[in-house]
Coordinates of C-alpha atoms in Angstrom, one line a residue:
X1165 CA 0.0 0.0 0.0
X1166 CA 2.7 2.4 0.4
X1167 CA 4.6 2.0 -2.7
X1168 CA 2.8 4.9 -4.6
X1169 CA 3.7 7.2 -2.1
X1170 CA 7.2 6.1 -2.3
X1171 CA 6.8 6.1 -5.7
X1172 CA 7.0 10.2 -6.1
X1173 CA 8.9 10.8 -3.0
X1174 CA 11.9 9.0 -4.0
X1175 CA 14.7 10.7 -5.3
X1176 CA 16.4 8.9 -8.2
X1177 CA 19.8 10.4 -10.0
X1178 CA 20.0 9.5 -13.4
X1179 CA 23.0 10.5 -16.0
X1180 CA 22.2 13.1 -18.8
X1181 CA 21.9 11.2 -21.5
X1182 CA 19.7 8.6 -19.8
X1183 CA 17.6 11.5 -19.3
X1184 CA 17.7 12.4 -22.8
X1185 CA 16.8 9.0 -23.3
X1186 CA 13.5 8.6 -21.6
X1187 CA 12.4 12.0 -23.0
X1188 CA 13.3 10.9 -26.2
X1189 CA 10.8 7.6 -25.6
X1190 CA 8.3 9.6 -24.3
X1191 CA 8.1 11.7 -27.2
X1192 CA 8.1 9.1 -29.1
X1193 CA 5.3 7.0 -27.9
X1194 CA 3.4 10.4 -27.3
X1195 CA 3.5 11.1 -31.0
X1196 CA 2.1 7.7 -32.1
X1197 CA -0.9 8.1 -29.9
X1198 CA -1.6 11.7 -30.9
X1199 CA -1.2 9.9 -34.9
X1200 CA -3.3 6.9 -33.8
X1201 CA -6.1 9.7 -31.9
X1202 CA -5.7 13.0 -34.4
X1203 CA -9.2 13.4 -35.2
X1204 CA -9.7 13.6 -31.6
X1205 CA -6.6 15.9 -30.6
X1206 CA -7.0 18.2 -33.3
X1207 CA -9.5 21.0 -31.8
X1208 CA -7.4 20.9 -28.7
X1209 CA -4.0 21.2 -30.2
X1210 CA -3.7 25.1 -29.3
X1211 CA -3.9 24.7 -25.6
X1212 CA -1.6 21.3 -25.9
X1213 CA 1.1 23.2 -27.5
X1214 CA 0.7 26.2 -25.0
X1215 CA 1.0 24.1 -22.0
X1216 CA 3.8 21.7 -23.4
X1217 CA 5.7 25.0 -24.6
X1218 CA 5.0 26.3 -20.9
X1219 CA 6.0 23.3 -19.3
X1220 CA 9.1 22.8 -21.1
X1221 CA 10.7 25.9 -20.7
X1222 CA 10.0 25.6 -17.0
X1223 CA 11.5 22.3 -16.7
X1224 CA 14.3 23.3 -18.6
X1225 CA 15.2 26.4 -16.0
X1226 CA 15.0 23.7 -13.5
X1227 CA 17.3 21.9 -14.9
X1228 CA 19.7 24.0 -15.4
X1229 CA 19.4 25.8 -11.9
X1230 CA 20.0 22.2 -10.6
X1231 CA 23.1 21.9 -13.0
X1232 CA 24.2 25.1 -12.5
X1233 CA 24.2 24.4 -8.4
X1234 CA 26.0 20.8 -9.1
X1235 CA 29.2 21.9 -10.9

């Protein structure tokens, strides 16, 4: 029962190009569901874009904040 909570709470360090990896297969299988669904995802694909632009750029200043701090 407590493994989801564990789940999130547990900090894993990973090496930048695994990173790069596993955003790299993410984007990947997200693209061939919004190929497989585009009929569906097309009247939303405004606010998709706007929130994955958003979202990206704020990961990407934490990332480099946390690289920044580790070197």
């Amino acid at each position: 029962m407590n493994f989801l909570p564990n789940l999130y709470t547990r900090p894993v360090r990973m090496i930048n190009w695994q990173l790069s990896v596993f955003k790299l297969s993410v984007f990947c299988l997200s693209l061939a569901i919004g190929c497989y669904f585009a009929d569906y995802i097309r009247p939303y694909i405004v606010p998709l874009l706007i929130v994955g632009i958003m979202m990206g750029f704020w990961i990407t200043a934490i990332w480099l904040k946390a690289m920044k701090e580790s070197s």
